[in-house]
Amino acid sequence: MSHVVVSGANGFVGRVLCRALLDAGHRVTGLVRRGGGCVEGVTEWIDSSTDYADVAKAWLAGLNTDCVVHLAARVHVMSDRSANPDAAFRATNVDGTLRLAAAARQHGVQRFVFVSSIKAVAERDGGQPLRENDPPRPEDAYGRSKRAAEDALALFGSDAGLDVVVARPPLVYGPQVRANFLRLMDAVWRGIPLPLGAVEARRSMVYVGNLVDALVHCATDPRAAHQCFHVADSSTLTVAELVRSLARHLGRPSRLLPVPAQWLGAVGRVTGRSEQVDRLIGSLQVDTSRIREVLGWQPPFSTDDGLLATANWYRSTHQVP
């Protein structure tokens, strides 16, 4: 079996990925900034240098690994307070990624799996599900940094002989989820009326269990060499369908108000929250045919399975009446 290094091994996706790799019989080393939080069975490797500045010289003695899966990143935030968001994202997501890739190649690693984002391609689908070779049109600093990292890795991999595999997930959900998905669950749990009943646009998501299953294939399957894959659940929900499903699994009523999407867009513009509103009312569907055709991959969990697991986790952290 393989020996895989996972950066960000103690994060939301990293912990699930490490467990999946271990369950499949692989050895796992977790590259983290701070100690603690890795699942049992993972060898912890701490590199606290900024943006992997010291990762080459801090490479663990005797660490011979087949593949690095790079999850760690400066993640998208709704209100970035950096004076230059593009520079801040680039420092971590492009420069830091290249340092890790260079150190990996220097130490004999053959494959580097880069977990990018669908935001490296676009924020909306333009009427057709997004494919891997669609012209990129990222709209924010996070998406631009992910796209720049993909391009830089492609050049480096070609020059250095490193097999770079790119995975682009949309929104990832599951137990321990944070950010907007957790806020949506909070609203449903509290019975807050949501003006999303008339939103018909569909948005792809990926359950964390499905994403990590795809990443295991990307890390270990020879057919994944030099490929880029979009990874998402089989089904795509409208926001209203998502709220109804969450409400059902949480045992709460879905309080949806049928406010036209055009009205919501106007409110977003007036309040300066167009970006947040667009994520709710805009269509973002992802074409996953390439990973299915090249790797024969199928999501092992349905969207309803994933939402149920997420709701069960949420219920376990809240007092259930």
mmCIF file of C-alpha atoms in Angstrom:
data_model
loop_
_atom_site.group_PDB
_atom_site.id
_atom_site.type_symbol
_atom_site.label_atom_id
_atom_site.label_comp_id
_atom_site.label_asym_id
_atom_site.label_seq_id
_atom_site.Cartn_x
_atom_site.Cartn_y
_atom_site.Cartn_z
ATOM 1 C CA MET A 1 0.000 0.000 0.000
ATOM 2 C CA SER A 2 0.974 3.650 -0.394
ATOM 3 C CA HIS A 3 2.365 6.149 2.061
ATOM 4 C CA VAL A 4 0.481 9.443 1.700
ATOM 5 C CA VAL A 5 1.262 12.858 3.189
ATOM 6 C CA VAL A 6 -1.830 15.001 3.822
ATOM 7 C CA SER A 7 -1.407 18.718 4.453
ATOM 8 C CA GLY A 8 -4.132 20.194 6.625
ATOM 9 C CA ALA A 9 -4.640 16.733 8.109
ATOM 10 C CA ASN A 10 -6.350 18.080 11.243
ATOM 11 C CA GLY A 11 -8.954 20.110 9.338
ATOM 12 C CA PHE A 12 -12.556 19.420 8.367
ATOM 13 C CA VAL A 13 -11.740 17.477 5.187
ATOM 14 C CA GLY A 14 -8.280 16.357 6.296
ATOM 15 C CA ARG A 15 -9.465 14.282 9.233
ATOM 16 C CA VAL A 16 -11.998 12.407 7.104
ATOM 17 C CA LEU A 17 -9.447 11.857 4.333
ATOM 18 C CA CYS A 18 -6.854 10.500 6.755
ATOM 19 C CA ARG A 19 -9.367 8.070 8.226
ATOM 20 C CA ALA A 20 -10.355 6.873 4.737
ATOM 21 C CA LEU A 21 -6.718 6.339 3.752
ATOM 22 C CA LEU A 22 -5.974 4.451 6.953
ATOM 23 C CA ASP A 23 -9.070 2.289 6.535
ATOM 24 C CA ALA A 24 -7.875 1.420 3.030
ATOM 25 C CA GLY A 25 -4.574 0.202 4.446
ATOM 26 C CA HIS A 26 -2.359 3.151 3.558
ATOM 27 C CA ARG A 27 0.179 4.789 5.848
ATOM 28 C CA VAL A 28 -0.526 8.464 6.492
ATOM 29 C CA THR A 29 1.615 11.375 7.638
ATOM 30 C CA GLY A 30 -0.236 14.565 8.510
ATOM 31 C CA LEU A 31 1.505 17.858 7.747
ATOM 32 C CA VAL A 32 0.036 20.465 10.121
ATOM 33 C CA ARG A 33 0.892 23.907 11.446
ATOM 34 C CA ARG A 34 -0.002 23.083 15.045
ATOM 35 C CA GLY A 35 0.075 19.795 16.884
ATOM 36 C CA GLY A 36 -3.060 17.916 17.830
ATOM 37 C CA GLY A 37 -6.287 17.149 16.044
ATOM 38 C CA CYS A 38 -5.095 14.369 13.734
ATOM 39 C CA VAL A 39 -6.987 11.084 13.824
ATOM 40 C CA GLU A 40 -5.430 8.110 15.569
ATOM 41 C CA GLY A 41 -2.959 6.277 13.392
ATOM 42 C CA VAL A 42 -1.629 9.362 11.594
ATOM 43 C CA THR A 43 2.022 10.294 12.041
ATOM 44 C CA GLU A 44 2.035 13.995 12.846
ATOM 45 C CA TRP A 45 4.526 16.316 11.156
ATOM 46 C CA ILE A 46 4.496 19.920 12.390
ATOM 47 C CA ASP A 47 5.786 22.724 10.184
ATOM 48 C CA SER A 48 4.814 26.083 11.650
ATOM 49 C CA SER A 49 6.743 28.156 9.107
ATOM 50 C CA THR A 50 4.730 30.739 7.219
ATOM 51 C CA ASP A 51 3.470 29.466 3.864
ATOM 52 C CA TYR A 52 5.842 26.471 4.004
ATOM 53 C CA ALA A 53 8.913 28.674 3.967
ATOM 54 C CA ASP A 54 10.955 25.980 5.775
ATOM 55 C CA VAL A 55 9.255 22.820 4.552
ATOM 56 C CA ALA A 56 12.145 21.630 2.369
ATOM 57 C CA LYS A 57 14.710 21.663 5.150
ATOM 58 C CA ALA A 58 12.134 20.518 7.717
ATOM 59 C CA TRP A 59 11.279 17.391 5.702
ATOM 60 C CA LEU A 60 10.988 14.499 8.116
ATOM 61 C CA ALA A 61 14.055 12.293 8.259
ATOM 62 C CA GLY A 62 13.364 8.981 6.596
ATOM 63 C CA LEU A 63 10.038 10.134 5.145
ATOM 64 C CA ASN A 64 9.596 8.318 1.858
ATOM 65 C CA THR A 65 6.141 8.968 0.476
ATOM 66 C CA ASP A 66 4.388 8.131 -2.750
ATOM 67 C CA CYS A 67 2.002 11.054 -2.809
ATOM 68 C CA VAL A 68 1.202 14.394 -1.177
ATOM 69 C CA VAL A 69 -2.433 15.497 -0.965
ATOM 70 C CA HIS A 70 -2.437 19.255 -0.445
ATOM 71 C CA LEU A 71 -5.547 20.389 1.416
ATOM 72 C CA ALA A 72 -4.171 23.250 3.508
ATOM 73 C CA ALA A 73 -5.023 26.668 2.124
ATOM 74 C CA ARG A 74 -6.053 30.179 2.921
ATOM 75 C CA VAL A 75 -9.778 29.691 2.578
ATOM 76 C CA HIS A 76 -12.410 31.922 1.106
ATOM 77 C CA VAL A 77 -13.899 34.451 3.542
ATOM 78 C CA MET A 78 -16.901 36.692 2.969
ATOM 79 C CA SER A 79 -15.309 39.868 4.374
ATOM 80 C CA ASP A 80 -11.558 39.900 3.885
ATOM 81 C CA ARG A 81 -9.817 42.609 5.904
ATOM 82 C CA SER A 82 -6.442 42.250 4.224
ATOM 83 C CA ALA A 83 -5.120 45.426 2.618
ATOM 84 C CA ASN A 84 -4.392 43.369 -0.503
ATOM 85 C CA PRO A 85 -6.524 40.202 -0.538
ATOM 86 C CA ASP A 86 -5.043 38.932 -3.800
ATOM 87 C CA ALA A 87 -1.519 39.129 -2.410
ATOM 88 C CA ALA A 88 -2.532 37.439 0.846
ATOM 89 C CA PHE A 89 -4.236 34.572 -0.939
ATOM 90 C CA ARG A 90 -1.419 34.223 -3.425
ATOM 91 C CA ALA A 91 1.237 34.037 -0.701
ATOM 92 C CA THR A 92 -0.393 30.960 0.809
ATOM 93 C CA ASN A 93 -2.300 29.311 -2.013
ATOM 94 C CA VAL A 94 0.229 29.821 -4.799
ATOM 95 C CA ASP A 95 3.679 30.463 -3.334
ATOM 96 C CA GLY A 96 3.187 28.125 -0.376
ATOM 97 C CA THR A 97 1.784 25.403 -2.607
ATOM 98 C CA LEU A 98 4.753 25.631 -4.965
ATOM 99 C CA ARG A 99 7.203 25.416 -2.046
ATOM 100 C CA LEU A 100 5.528 22.241 -0.825
ATOM 101 C CA ALA A 101 5.455 20.767 -4.337
ATOM 102 C CA ALA A 102 9.135 21.570 -4.864
ATOM 103 C CA ALA A 103 10.098 20.033 -1.516
ATOM 104 C CA ALA A 104 8.039 16.957 -2.319
ATOM 105 C CA ARG A 105 9.709 16.476 -5.686
ATOM 106 C CA GLN A 106 13.141 17.082 -4.134
ATOM 107 C CA HIS A 107 12.446 14.205 -1.752
ATOM 108 C CA GLY A 108 11.300 11.781 -4.398
ATOM 109 C CA VAL A 109 7.522 12.221 -4.353
ATOM 110 C CA GLN A 110 5.951 11.160 -7.640
ATOM 111 C CA ARG A 111 2.372 12.484 -7.323
ATOM 112 C CA PHE A 112 0.997 15.741 -5.924
ATOM 113 C CA VAL A 113 -2.783 15.989 -5.523
ATOM 114 C CA PHE A 114 -3.885 19.603 -5.320
ATOM 115 C CA VAL A 115 -7.331 20.234 -3.860
ATOM 116 C CA SER A 116 -8.450 23.341 -5.692
ATOM 117 C CA SER A 117 -11.993 24.718 -5.917
ATOM 118 C CA ILE A 118 -14.716 25.097 -8.510
ATOM 119 C CA LYS A 119 -14.264 28.811 -7.841
ATOM 120 C CA ALA A 120 -11.058 28.544 -9.874
ATOM 121 C CA VAL A 121 -13.336 28.156 -12.899
ATOM 122 C CA ALA A 122 -16.398 30.292 -12.159
ATOM 123 C CA GLU A 123 -19.050 31.344 -9.649
ATOM 124 C CA ARG A 124 -21.967 30.599 -12.008
ATOM 125 C CA ASP A 125 -22.491 27.965 -14.655
ATOM 126 C CA GLY A 126 -23.800 30.157 -17.493
ATOM 127 C CA GLY A 127 -26.543 27.682 -18.334
ATOM 128 C CA GLN A 128 -24.352 24.576 -18.702
ATOM 129 C CA PRO A 129 -22.681 22.484 -15.973
ATOM 130 C CA LEU A 130 -19.058 23.539 -15.572
ATOM 131 C CA ARG A 131 -16.500 21.277 -17.227
ATOM 132 C CA GLU A 132 -12.782 21.012 -16.488
ATOM 133 C CA ASN A 133 -11.719 22.717 -19.729
ATOM 134 C CA ASP A 134 -14.126 25.666 -19.538
ATOM 135 C CA PRO A 135 -12.394 29.058 -19.848
ATOM 136 C CA PRO A 136 -11.560 30.243 -16.328
ATOM 137 C CA ARG A 137 -13.330 33.282 -14.984
ATOM 138 C CA PRO A 138 -12.735 33.347 -11.215
ATOM 139 C CA GLU A 139 -14.338 36.339 -9.554
ATOM 140 C CA ASP A 140 -12.615 36.766 -6.189
ATOM 141 C CA ALA A 141 -9.148 36.624 -4.668
ATOM 142 C CA TYR A 142 -9.628 33.072 -3.436
ATOM 143 C CA GLY A 143 -10.730 31.751 -6.815
ATOM 144 C CA ARG A 144 -7.956 33.630 -8.607
ATOM 145 C CA SER A 145 -5.351 32.213 -6.225
ATOM 146 C CA LYS A 146 -6.596 28.654 -6.746
ATOM 147 C CA ARG A 147 -6.486 29.070 -10.513
ATOM 148 C CA ALA A 148 -3.017 30.600 -10.370
ATOM 149 C CA ALA A 149 -1.839 27.696 -8.219
ATOM 150 C CA GLU A 150 -3.213 25.194 -10.732
ATOM 151 C CA ASP A 151 -1.397 26.939 -13.586
ATOM 152 C CA ALA A 152 1.856 27.241 -11.638
ATOM 153 C CA LEU A 153 1.734 23.584 -10.610
ATOM 154 C CA ALA A 154 1.152 22.503 -14.206
ATOM 155 C CA LEU A 155 4.325 24.323 -15.292
ATOM 156 C CA PHE A 156 6.342 23.055 -12.352
ATOM 157 C CA GLY A 157 5.139 19.509 -12.806
ATOM 158 C CA SER A 158 6.058 19.540 -16.470
ATOM 159 C CA ASP A 159 9.543 20.890 -15.767
ATOM 160 C CA ALA A 160 10.294 18.777 -12.684
ATOM 161 C CA GLY A 161 8.631 15.521 -13.668
ATOM 162 C CA LEU A 162 5.990 15.708 -10.926
ATOM 163 C CA ASP A 163 2.611 14.112 -11.588
ATOM 164 C CA VAL A 164 0.106 16.813 -10.594
ATOM 165 C CA VAL A 165 -3.546 15.835 -10.126
ATOM 166 C CA VAL A 166 -6.126 18.574 -9.529
ATOM 167 C CA ALA A 167 -9.498 18.077 -7.808
ATOM 168 C CA ARG A 168 -12.080 20.873 -7.907
ATOM 169 C CA PRO A 169 -14.942 20.492 -5.419
ATOM 170 C CA PRO A 170 -17.854 22.910 -5.015
ATOM 171 C CA LEU A 171 -19.217 23.608 -1.524
ATOM 172 C CA VAL A 172 -18.233 20.789 0.850
ATOM 173 C CA TYR A 173 -20.605 19.772 3.648
ATOM 174 C CA GLY A 174 -20.722 17.107 6.323
ATOM 175 C CA PRO A 175 -20.247 16.693 10.082
ATOM 176 C CA GLN A 176 -18.066 19.483 11.530
ATOM 177 C CA VAL A 177 -18.942 21.806 8.627
ATOM 178 C CA ARG A 178 -18.516 25.510 9.282
ATOM 179 C CA ALA A 179 -19.132 28.867 7.547
ATOM 180 C CA ASN A 180 -22.262 29.444 5.442
ATOM 181 C CA PHE A 181 -23.590 25.895 5.560
ATOM 182 C CA LEU A 182 -23.508 25.908 9.350
ATOM 183 C CA ARG A 183 -25.231 29.290 9.433
ATOM 184 C CA LEU A 184 -27.963 27.902 7.188
ATOM 185 C CA MET A 185 -28.444 24.972 9.562
ATOM 186 C CA ASP A 186 -28.575 27.361 12.506
ATOM 187 C CA ALA A 187 -31.348 29.321 10.787
ATOM 188 C CA VAL A 188 -33.373 26.182 10.051
ATOM 189 C CA TRP A 189 -32.888 24.912 13.608
ATOM 190 C CA ARG A 190 -34.091 28.200 15.085
ATOM 191 C CA GLY A 191 -37.123 28.353 12.812
ATOM 192 C CA ILE A 192 -36.065 31.582 11.139
ATOM 193 C CA PRO A 193 -38.160 32.295 8.018
ATOM 194 C CA LEU A 194 -35.963 32.179 4.925
ATOM 195 C CA PRO A 195 -36.891 34.084 1.719
ATOM 196 C CA LEU A 196 -35.674 31.248 -0.515
ATOM 197 C CA GLY A 197 -38.875 29.419 -1.456
ATOM 198 C CA ALA A 198 -38.948 30.762 -5.024
ATOM 199 C CA VAL A 199 -35.245 30.261 -5.839
ATOM 200 C CA GLU A 200 -35.088 27.671 -8.625
ATOM 201 C CA ALA A 201 -31.387 27.805 -9.436
ATOM 202 C CA ARG A 202 -29.478 24.597 -8.703
ATOM 203 C CA ARG A 203 -26.095 24.434 -7.032
ATOM 204 C CA SER A 204 -23.778 21.438 -6.877
ATOM 205 C CA MET A 205 -22.347 20.413 -3.525
ATOM 206 C CA VAL A 206 -20.206 17.521 -2.350
ATOM 207 C CA TYR A 207 -20.551 15.508 0.828
ATOM 208 C CA VAL A 208 -17.195 15.217 2.575
ATOM 209 C CA GLY A 209 -17.410 11.422 2.397
ATOM 210 C CA ASN A 210 -17.751 11.586 -1.377
ATOM 211 C CA LEU A 211 -14.923 14.093 -1.727
ATOM 212 C CA VAL A 212 -12.445 12.054 0.275
ATOM 213 C CA ASP A 213 -13.374 8.890 -1.618
ATOM 214 C CA ALA A 214 -12.532 10.713 -4.841
ATOM 215 C CA LEU A 215 -9.285 12.023 -3.333
ATOM 216 C CA VAL A 216 -8.219 8.512 -2.363
ATOM 217 C CA HIS A 217 -8.673 7.545 -6.013
ATOM 218 C CA CYS A 218 -6.732 10.623 -7.127
ATOM 219 C CA ALA A 219 -3.875 9.723 -4.792
ATOM 220 C CA THR A 220 -3.623 6.025 -5.610
ATOM 221 C CA ASP A 221 -5.084 5.264 -9.044
ATOM 222 C CA PRO A 222 -2.513 5.254 -11.895
ATOM 223 C CA ARG A 223 -5.242 6.420 -14.285
ATOM 224 C CA ALA A 224 -5.482 9.739 -12.441
ATOM 225 C CA ALA A 225 -2.016 10.823 -13.619
ATOM 226 C CA HIS A 226 -1.868 14.451 -14.784
ATOM 227 C CA GLN A 227 -5.659 14.799 -14.682
ATOM 228 C CA CYS A 228 -8.029 17.508 -13.458
ATOM 229 C CA PHE A 229 -11.358 16.378 -12.035
ATOM 230 C CA HIS A 230 -14.558 18.062 -10.911
ATOM 231 C CA VAL A 231 -15.968 16.236 -7.869
ATOM 232 C CA ALA A 232 -19.570 16.582 -6.686
ATOM 233 C CA ASP A 233 -22.570 14.622 -5.459
ATOM 234 C CA SER A 234 -24.729 12.851 -8.028
ATOM 235 C CA SER A 235 -27.774 15.026 -7.394
ATOM 236 C CA THR A 236 -28.051 18.798 -7.455
ATOM 237 C CA LEU A 237 -30.582 20.633 -5.275
ATOM 238 C CA THR A 238 -32.138 24.048 -5.359
ATOM 239 C CA VAL A 239 -31.575 26.056 -2.204
ATOM 240 C CA ALA A 240 -35.233 25.555 -1.306
ATOM 241 C CA GLU A 241 -34.872 21.776 -1.690
ATOM 242 C CA LEU A 242 -31.750 21.894 0.461
ATOM 243 C CA VAL A 243 -33.584 23.772 3.216
ATOM 244 C CA ARG A 244 -36.494 21.325 3.120
ATOM 245 C CA SER A 245 -34.158 18.340 3.328
ATOM 246 C CA LEU A 246 -32.214 19.814 6.225
ATOM 247 C CA ALA A 247 -35.421 20.709 8.042
ATOM 248 C CA ARG A 248 -36.746 17.161 7.623
ATOM 249 C CA HIS A 249 -33.556 15.608 8.984
ATOM 250 C CA LEU A 250 -33.355 18.127 11.810
ATOM 251 C CA GLY A 251 -36.990 17.562 12.772
ATOM 252 C CA ARG A 252 -37.815 21.209 12.168
ATOM 253 C CA PRO A 253 -40.372 22.914 9.902
ATOM 254 C CA SER A 254 -38.994 24.508 6.755
ATOM 255 C CA ARG A 255 -40.105 28.116 6.954
ATOM 256 C CA LEU A 256 -39.626 29.207 3.343
ATOM 257 C CA LEU A 257 -41.023 32.463 1.966
ATOM 258 C CA PRO A 258 -41.586 32.618 -1.829
ATOM 259 C CA VAL A 259 -39.655 35.824 -2.494
ATOM 260 C CA PRO A 260 -38.738 36.190 -6.206
ATOM 261 C CA ALA A 261 -35.024 35.804 -6.911
ATOM 262 C CA GLN A 262 -34.983 39.174 -8.697
ATOM 263 C CA TRP A 263 -36.122 40.851 -5.496
ATOM 264 C CA LEU A 264 -33.419 39.113 -3.512
ATOM 265 C CA GLY A 265 -30.828 40.279 -6.027
ATOM 266 C CA ALA A 266 -32.046 43.852 -5.707
ATOM 267 C CA VAL A 267 -31.848 43.661 -1.907
ATOM 268 C CA GLY A 268 -28.312 42.318 -2.206
ATOM 269 C CA ARG A 269 -27.252 45.252 -4.352
ATOM 270 C CA VAL A 270 -28.875 47.831 -2.066
ATOM 271 C CA THR A 271 -27.333 46.337 1.081
ATOM 272 C CA GLY A 272 -23.905 45.705 -0.411
ATOM 273 C CA ARG A 273 -24.309 41.939 -0.023
ATOM 274 C CA SER A 274 -24.569 40.982 -3.689
ATOM 275 C CA GLU A 275 -21.834 38.373 -3.350
ATOM 276 C CA GLN A 276 -23.663 36.518 -0.586
ATOM 277 C CA VAL A 277 -27.032 36.732 -2.333
ATOM 278 C CA ASP A 278 -25.610 35.568 -5.662
ATOM 279 C CA ARG A 279 -24.394 32.395 -3.951
ATOM 280 C CA LEU A 280 -27.976 31.656 -2.986
ATOM 281 C CA ILE A 281 -29.827 32.556 -6.192
ATOM 282 C CA GLY A 282 -27.262 31.811 -8.911
ATOM 283 C CA SER A 283 -26.961 28.454 -10.671
ATOM 284 C CA LEU A 284 -23.657 26.581 -10.216
ATOM 285 C CA GLN A 285 -23.849 23.033 -11.538
ATOM 286 C CA VAL A 286 -20.736 20.913 -11.984
ATOM 287 C CA ASP A 287 -20.122 18.274 -14.652
ATOM 288 C CA THR A 288 -18.423 15.236 -13.089
ATOM 289 C CA SER A 289 -18.362 13.027 -16.170
ATOM 290 C CA ARG A 290 -14.557 13.076 -16.487
ATOM 291 C CA ILE A 291 -13.781 11.469 -13.118
ATOM 292 C CA ARG A 292 -16.548 8.936 -13.735
ATOM 293 C CA GLU A 293 -15.197 8.029 -17.166
ATOM 294 C CA VAL A 294 -11.453 8.097 -16.389
ATOM 295 C CA LEU A 295 -11.510 6.490 -12.921
ATOM 296 C CA GLY A 296 -14.882 4.778 -12.968
ATOM 297 C CA TRP A 297 -15.672 6.760 -9.850
ATOM 298 C CA GLN A 298 -19.173 6.960 -8.403
ATOM 299 C CA PRO A 299 -20.082 8.871 -5.214
ATOM 300 C CA PRO A 300 -20.526 6.221 -2.496
ATOM 301 C CA PHE A 301 -23.085 8.377 -0.650
ATOM 302 C CA SER A 302 -26.272 10.020 -1.893
ATOM 303 C CA THR A 303 -26.906 13.666 -1.111
ATOM 304 C CA ASP A 304 -29.658 12.597 1.273
ATOM 305 C CA ASP A 305 -27.182 10.293 3.050
ATOM 306 C CA GLY A 306 -24.800 13.216 3.439
ATOM 307 C CA LEU A 307 -27.454 15.629 4.664
ATOM 308 C CA LEU A 308 -28.723 13.078 7.170
ATOM 309 C CA ALA A 309 -25.214 12.527 8.557
ATOM 310 C CA THR A 310 -24.680 16.285 8.762
ATOM 311 C CA ALA A 311 -28.015 16.859 10.487
ATOM 312 C CA ASN A 312 -27.359 14.026 12.945
ATOM 313 C CA TRP A 313 -24.043 15.612 13.875
ATOM 314 C CA TYR A 314 -25.713 19.000 14.295
ATOM 315 C CA ARG A 315 -28.479 17.527 16.457
ATOM 316 C CA SER A 316 -25.874 15.834 18.628
ATOM 317 C CA THR A 317 -24.294 19.205 19.397
ATOM 318 C CA HIS A 318 -27.599 20.903 20.277
ATOM 319 C CA GLN A 319 -30.190 20.172 22.877
ATOM 320 C CA VAL A 320 -32.971 18.269 21.143
ATOM 321 C CA PRO A 321 -36.400 19.047 22.569
#
